[in-house]
Short mmCIF file of C-alpha atoms in Angstrom, two decimals:
data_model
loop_
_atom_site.label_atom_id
_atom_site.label_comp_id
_atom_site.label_asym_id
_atom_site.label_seq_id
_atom_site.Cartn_x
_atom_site.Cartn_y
_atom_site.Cartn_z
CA UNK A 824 52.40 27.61 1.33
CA UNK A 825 53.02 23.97 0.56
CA UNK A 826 50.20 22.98 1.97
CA UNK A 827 47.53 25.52 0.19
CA UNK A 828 49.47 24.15 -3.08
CA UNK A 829 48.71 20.70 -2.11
CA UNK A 830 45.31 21.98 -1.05
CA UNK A 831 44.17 23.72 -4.46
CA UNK A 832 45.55 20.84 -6.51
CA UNK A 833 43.44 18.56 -4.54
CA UNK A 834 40.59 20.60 -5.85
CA UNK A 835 41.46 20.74 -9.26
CA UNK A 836 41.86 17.48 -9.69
CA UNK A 837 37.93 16.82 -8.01
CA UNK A 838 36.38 18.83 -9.83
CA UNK A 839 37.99 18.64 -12.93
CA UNK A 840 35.04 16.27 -13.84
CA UNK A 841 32.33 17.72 -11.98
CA UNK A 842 29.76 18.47 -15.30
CA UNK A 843 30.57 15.02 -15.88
CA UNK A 844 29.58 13.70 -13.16
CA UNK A 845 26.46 16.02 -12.86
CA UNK A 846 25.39 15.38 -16.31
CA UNK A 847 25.28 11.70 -15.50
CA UNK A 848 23.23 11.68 -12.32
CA UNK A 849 20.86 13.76 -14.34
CA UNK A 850 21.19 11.31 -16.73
CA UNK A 851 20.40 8.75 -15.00
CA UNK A 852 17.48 10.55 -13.09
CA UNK A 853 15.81 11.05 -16.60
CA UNK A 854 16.22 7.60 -17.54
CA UNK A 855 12.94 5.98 -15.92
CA UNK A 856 10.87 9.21 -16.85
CA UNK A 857 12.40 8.84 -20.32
CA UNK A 858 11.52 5.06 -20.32
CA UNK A 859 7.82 6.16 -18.97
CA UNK A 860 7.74 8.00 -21.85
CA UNK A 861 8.32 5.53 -24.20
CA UNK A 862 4.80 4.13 -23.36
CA UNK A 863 3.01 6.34 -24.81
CA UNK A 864 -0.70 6.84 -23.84
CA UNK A 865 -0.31 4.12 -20.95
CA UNK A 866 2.74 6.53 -19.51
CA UNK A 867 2.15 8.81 -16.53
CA UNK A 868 3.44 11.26 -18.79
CA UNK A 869 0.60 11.07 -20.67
CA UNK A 870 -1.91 11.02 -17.68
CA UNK A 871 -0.53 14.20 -16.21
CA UNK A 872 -1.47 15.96 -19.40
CA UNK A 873 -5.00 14.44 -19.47
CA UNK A 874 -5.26 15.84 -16.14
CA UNK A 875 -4.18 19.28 -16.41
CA UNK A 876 -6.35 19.11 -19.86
CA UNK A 877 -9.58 18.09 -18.16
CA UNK A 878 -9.43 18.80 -14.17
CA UNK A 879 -11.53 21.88 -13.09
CA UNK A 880 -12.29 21.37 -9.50
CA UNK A 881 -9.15 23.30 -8.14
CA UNK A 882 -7.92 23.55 -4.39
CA UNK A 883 -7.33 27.37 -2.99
CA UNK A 884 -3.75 28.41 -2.87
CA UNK A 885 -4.77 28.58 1.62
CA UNK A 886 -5.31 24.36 1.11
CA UNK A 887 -2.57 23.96 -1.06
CA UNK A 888 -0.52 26.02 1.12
CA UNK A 889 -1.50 24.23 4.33
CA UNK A 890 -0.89 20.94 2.53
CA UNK A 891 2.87 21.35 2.10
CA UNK A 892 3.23 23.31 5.54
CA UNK A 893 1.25 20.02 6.94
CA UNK A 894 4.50 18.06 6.01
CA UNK A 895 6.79 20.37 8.62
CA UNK A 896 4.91 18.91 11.84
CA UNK A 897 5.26 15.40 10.45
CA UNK A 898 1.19 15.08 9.46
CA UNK A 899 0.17 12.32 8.01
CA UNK A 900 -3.63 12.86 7.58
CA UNK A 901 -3.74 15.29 4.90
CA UNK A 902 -7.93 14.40 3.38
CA UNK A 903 -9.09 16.53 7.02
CA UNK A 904 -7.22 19.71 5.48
CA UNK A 905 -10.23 20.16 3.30
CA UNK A 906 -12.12 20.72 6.23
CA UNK A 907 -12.85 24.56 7.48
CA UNK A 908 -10.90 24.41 10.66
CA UNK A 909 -7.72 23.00 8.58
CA UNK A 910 -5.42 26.42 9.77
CA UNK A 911 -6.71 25.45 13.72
CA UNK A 912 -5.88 21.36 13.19
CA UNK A 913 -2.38 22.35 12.04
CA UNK A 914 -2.09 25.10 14.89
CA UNK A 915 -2.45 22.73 17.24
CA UNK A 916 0.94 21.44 16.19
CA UNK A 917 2.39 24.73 16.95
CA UNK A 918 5.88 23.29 18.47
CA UNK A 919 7.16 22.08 15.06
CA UNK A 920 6.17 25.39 13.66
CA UNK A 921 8.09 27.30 16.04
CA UNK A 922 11.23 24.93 15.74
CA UNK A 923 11.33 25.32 11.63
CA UNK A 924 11.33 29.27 12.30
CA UNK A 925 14.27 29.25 14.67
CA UNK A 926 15.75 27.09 11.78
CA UNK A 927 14.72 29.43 9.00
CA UNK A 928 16.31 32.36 11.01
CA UNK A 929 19.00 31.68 11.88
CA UNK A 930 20.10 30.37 8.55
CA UNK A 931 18.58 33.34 6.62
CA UNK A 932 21.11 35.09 9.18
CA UNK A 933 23.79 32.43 8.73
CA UNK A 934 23.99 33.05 4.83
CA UNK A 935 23.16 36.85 4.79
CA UNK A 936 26.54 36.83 6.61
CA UNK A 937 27.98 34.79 4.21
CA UNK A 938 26.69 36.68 1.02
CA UNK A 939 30.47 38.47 0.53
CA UNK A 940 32.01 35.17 0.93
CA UNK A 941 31.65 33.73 -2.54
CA UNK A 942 33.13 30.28 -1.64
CA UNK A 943 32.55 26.93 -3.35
CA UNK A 944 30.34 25.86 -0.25
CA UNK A 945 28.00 29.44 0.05
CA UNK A 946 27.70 28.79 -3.67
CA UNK A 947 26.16 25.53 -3.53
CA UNK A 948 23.99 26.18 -0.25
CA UNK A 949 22.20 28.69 -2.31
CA UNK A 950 21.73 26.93 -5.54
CA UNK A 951 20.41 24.40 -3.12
CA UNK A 952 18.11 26.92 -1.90
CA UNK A 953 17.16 27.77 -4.74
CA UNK A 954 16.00 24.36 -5.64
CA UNK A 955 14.18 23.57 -2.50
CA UNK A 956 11.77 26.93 -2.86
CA UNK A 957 11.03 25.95 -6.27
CA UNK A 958 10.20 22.60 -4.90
CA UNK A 959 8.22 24.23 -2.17
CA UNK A 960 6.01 26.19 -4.73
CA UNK A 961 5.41 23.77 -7.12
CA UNK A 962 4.48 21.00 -4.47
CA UNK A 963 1.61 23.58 -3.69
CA UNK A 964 0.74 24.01 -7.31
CA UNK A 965 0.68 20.37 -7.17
CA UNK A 966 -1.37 20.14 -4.07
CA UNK A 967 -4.05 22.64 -5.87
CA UNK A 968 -4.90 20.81 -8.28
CA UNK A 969 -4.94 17.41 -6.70
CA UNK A 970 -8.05 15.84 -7.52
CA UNK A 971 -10.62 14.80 -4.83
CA UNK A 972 -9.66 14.19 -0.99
CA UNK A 973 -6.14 15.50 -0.26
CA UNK A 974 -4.50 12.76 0.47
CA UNK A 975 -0.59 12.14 1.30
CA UNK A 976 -0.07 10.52 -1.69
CA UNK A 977 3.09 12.73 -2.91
CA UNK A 978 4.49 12.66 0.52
CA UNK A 979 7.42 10.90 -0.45
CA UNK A 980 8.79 13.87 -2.08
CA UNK A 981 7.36 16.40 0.23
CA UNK A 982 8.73 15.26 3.10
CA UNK A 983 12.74 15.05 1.58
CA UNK A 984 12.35 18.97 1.97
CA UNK A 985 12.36 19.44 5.27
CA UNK A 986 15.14 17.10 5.46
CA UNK A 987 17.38 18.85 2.19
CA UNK A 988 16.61 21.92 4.68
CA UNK A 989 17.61 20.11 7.00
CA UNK A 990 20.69 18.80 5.41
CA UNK A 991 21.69 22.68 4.85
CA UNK A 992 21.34 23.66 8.53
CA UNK A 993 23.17 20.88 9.37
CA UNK A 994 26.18 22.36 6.85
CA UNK A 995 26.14 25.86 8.52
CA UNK A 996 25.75 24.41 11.71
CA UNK A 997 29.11 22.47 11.44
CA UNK A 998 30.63 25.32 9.54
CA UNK A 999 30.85 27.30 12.69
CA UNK A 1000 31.90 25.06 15.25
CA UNK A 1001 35.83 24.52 15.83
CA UNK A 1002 36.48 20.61 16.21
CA UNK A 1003 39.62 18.86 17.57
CA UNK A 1004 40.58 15.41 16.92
CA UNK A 1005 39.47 14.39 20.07
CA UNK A 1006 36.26 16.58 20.07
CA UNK A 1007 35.53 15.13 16.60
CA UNK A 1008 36.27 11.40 18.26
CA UNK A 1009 34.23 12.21 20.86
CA UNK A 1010 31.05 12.91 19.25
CA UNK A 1011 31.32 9.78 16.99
CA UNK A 1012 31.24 7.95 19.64
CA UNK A 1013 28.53 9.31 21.36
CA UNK A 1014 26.44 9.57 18.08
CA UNK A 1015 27.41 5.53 17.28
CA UNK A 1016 26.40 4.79 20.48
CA UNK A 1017 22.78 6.46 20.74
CA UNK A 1018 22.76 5.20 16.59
CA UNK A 1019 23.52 1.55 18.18
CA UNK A 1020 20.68 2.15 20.65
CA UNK A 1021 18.03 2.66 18.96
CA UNK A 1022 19.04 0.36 16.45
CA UNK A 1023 19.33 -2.33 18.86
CA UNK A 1024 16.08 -1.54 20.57
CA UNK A 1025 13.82 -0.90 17.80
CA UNK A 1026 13.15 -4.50 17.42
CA UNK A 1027 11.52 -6.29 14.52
CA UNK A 1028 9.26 -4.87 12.71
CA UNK A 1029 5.78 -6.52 14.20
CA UNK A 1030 3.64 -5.01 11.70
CA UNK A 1031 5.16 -6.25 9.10
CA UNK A 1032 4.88 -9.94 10.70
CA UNK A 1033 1.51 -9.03 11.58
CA UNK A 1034 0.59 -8.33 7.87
CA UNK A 1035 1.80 -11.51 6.42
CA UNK A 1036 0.40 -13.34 9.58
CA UNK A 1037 -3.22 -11.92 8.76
CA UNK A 1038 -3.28 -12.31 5.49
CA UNK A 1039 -2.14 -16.29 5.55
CA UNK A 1040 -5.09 -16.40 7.60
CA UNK A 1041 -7.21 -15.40 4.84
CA UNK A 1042 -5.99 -17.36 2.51
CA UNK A 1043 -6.30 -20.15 4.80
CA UNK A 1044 -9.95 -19.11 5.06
CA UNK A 1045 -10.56 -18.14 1.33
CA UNK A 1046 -12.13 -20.93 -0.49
CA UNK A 1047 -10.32 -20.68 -3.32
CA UNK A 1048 -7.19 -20.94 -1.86
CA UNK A 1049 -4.15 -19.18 -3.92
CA UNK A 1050 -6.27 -18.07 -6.84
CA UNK A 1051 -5.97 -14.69 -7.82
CA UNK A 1052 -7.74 -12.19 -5.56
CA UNK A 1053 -9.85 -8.83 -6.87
CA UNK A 1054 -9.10 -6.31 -4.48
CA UNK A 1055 -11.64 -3.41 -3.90
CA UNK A 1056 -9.94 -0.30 -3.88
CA UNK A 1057 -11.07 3.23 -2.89
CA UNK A 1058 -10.15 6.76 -1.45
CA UNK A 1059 -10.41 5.78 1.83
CA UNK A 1060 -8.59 2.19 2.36
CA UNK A 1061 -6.15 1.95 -0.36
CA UNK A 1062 -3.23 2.56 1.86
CA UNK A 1063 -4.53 -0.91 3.59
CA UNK A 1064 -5.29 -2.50 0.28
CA UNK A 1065 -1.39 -1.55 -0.97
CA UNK A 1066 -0.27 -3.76 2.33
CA UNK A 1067 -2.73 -6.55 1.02
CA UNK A 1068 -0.98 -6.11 -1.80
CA UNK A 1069 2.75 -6.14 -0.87
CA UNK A 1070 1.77 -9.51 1.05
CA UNK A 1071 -0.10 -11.07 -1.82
CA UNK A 1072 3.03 -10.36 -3.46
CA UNK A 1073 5.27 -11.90 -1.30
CA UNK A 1074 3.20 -14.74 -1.06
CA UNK A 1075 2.66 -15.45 -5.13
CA UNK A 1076 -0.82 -15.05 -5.00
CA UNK A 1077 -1.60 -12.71 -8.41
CA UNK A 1078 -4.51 -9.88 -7.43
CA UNK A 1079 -6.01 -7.50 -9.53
CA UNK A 1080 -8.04 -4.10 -9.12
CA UNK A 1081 -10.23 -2.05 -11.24
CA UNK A 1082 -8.80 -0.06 -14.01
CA UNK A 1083 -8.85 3.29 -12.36
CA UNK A 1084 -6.39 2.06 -9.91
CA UNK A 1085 -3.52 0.65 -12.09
CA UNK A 1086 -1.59 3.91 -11.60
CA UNK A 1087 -1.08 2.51 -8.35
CA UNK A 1088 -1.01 -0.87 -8.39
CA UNK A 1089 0.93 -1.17 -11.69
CA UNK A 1090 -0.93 -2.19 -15.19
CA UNK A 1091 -0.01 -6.12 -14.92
CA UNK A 1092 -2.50 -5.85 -12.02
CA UNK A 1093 -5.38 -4.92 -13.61
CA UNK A 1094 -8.39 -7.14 -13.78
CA UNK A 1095 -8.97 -7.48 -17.43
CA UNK A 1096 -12.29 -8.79 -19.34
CA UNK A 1097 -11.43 -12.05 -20.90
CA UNK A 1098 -9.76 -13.18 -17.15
CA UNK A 1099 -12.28 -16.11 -16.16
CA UNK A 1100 -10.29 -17.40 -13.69
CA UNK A 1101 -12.00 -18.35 -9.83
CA UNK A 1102 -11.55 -15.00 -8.20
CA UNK A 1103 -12.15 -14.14 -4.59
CA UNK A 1104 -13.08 -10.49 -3.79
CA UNK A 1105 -11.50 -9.16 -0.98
CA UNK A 1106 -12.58 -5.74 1.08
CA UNK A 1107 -11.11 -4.01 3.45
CA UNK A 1108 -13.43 -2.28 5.89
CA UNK A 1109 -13.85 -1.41 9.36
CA UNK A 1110 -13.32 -4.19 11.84
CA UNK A 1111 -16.96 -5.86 12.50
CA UNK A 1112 -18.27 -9.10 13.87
CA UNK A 1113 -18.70 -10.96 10.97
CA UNK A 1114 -17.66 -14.42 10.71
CA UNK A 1115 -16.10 -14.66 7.45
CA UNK A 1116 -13.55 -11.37 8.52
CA UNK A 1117 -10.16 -11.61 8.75
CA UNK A 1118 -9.00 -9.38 11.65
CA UNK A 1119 -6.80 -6.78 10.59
CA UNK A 1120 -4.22 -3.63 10.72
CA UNK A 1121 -5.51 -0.38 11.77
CA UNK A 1122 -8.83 -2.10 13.22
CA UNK A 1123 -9.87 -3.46 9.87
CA UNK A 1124 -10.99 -6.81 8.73
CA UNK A 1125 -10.61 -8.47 5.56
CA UNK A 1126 -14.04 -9.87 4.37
CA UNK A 1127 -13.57 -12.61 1.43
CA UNK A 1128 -16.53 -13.41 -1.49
CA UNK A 1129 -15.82 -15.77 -3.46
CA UNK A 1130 -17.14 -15.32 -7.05
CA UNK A 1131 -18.78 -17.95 -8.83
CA UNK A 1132 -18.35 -17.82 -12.85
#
């Protein structure tokens, strides 16, 4: 009896403040969309509503839907879903299919069980729920009415769903198993150790090093040196261009890109008018024997043009 006292004043006393503490992690989620905001026609706020306003070219709910499934087998090509055979690309990835539906079973089954049990944990796991089908449907509302290729651009967010879902198997999982101290101890240690391993044995990051490596190269071979750079951006290479980017970055070189793309690349990178500074213009294509490439990532090169004022 002692013990359930000390148990359910324990509880009181944590969550006591538990709005308070939810209202300010929404609170402070809200912050950078309210500072967005604040920016008025430059805000993404405001370029959402352009684009529901003007887009007409819409998805089906099939592409939308195969978009977000897409996520589930860890796909990260999503422009070939547009293609007619999208439902036979992803069924070739049948395994990860088959292991989200043993998932989905058995905890539909796990909180069916549970539904008379109105605990403090059954609670949450279905509010939780609750938010990750709403996410589900409205990242295919998104993915209908992306505009153009369908690229993985929101993956990001999509792909912190399978893992939330993840995160709730994980809870009913644990629920139902019976540990002992030295079960408990046990399986630390065995879960540090493989953690260690593949830590350990990971290694650097060589792409990285290969990215910075490459693009010192080009500068090396650009003629005007550290200058700013105009990078040509479209559908097909910008992931590339963004590592251009990042490295520019880390290197202080300043680069610009069209208008279109300052979504992306962020507004202080946007080649304005009045900018008469040397330039180079950098591309990205398809590796190629041309002298003046710079070999790069993903069997690209980097061709540089310098432009004369």
């Amino acid at each position: 009896m002692q013990s359930s006292a000390q148990n359910n004043l324990w509880n009181d006393n944590i969550f006591k403040y538990s709005h308070i503490f939810a209202l300010l992690i929404i609170g402070i989620f809200f912050l950078p969309i309210f500072l967005d905001f604040l920016k008025g026609e430059d805000s993404n706020f405001a370029n959402i509503l352009d684009h529901l306003g003007r887009y007409k070219a819409k998805k089906t709910w099939l592409q939308g839907f195969l978009y977000v499934a897409s996520f589930f087998s860890y796909f990260g090509t999503q422009q070939i879903l547009i293609l007619p055979d999208a439902v036979t690309i992803l069924a070739e990835r049948w395994p990860y299919y088959l292991v989200w539906l043993t998932i989905f079973i058995y905890m539909g089954f796990s909180l069916y069980k549970r539904k008379n049990e109105p605990t403090i944990d059954s609670s949450f796991e279905r509010y939780f729920l609750g938010i990750i089908i709403a996410a589900l449907i409205l990242s295919i509302v998104w993915a209908k009415r992306q505009d153009g290729q369908m690229f993985n651009f929101n993956g990001f967010y999509i792909f912190s769903i399978p893992y939330c879902i993840l995160l709730i198997f994980a809870s009913r999982f644990a629920s139902q198993i019976k540990f002992s101290l030295n079960h408990s101890l046990r399986l630390a240690i065995i879960a540090g150790t493989l953690t260690s391993f593949l830590v350990f044995t990971s290694g650097v990051n060589q792409d990285n090093i290969q990215i910075m490596t490459q693009v010192s190269q080009a500068l090396q071979s650009d003629p005007n040196g550290n200058n700013p750079k105009k990078l040509l951006v479209n559908n097909d290479n910008w992931p590339i261009v963004v590592s251009v980017a990042v490295a520019l970055k880390r290197a202080d070189v300043p680069f610009y890109v069209e208008p279109k793309w300052g979504f992306l690349f962020g507004e202080k990178n946007v080649l304005k008018e009045d900018n008469h500074l040397p330039l180079s213009l950098w591309s990205i294509s398809a590796r190629n024997n041309q002298n003046k490439a710079i070999p790069f990532i993903a069997n690209t090169s980097i061709i540089i043009n310098p432009i004369q004022d």
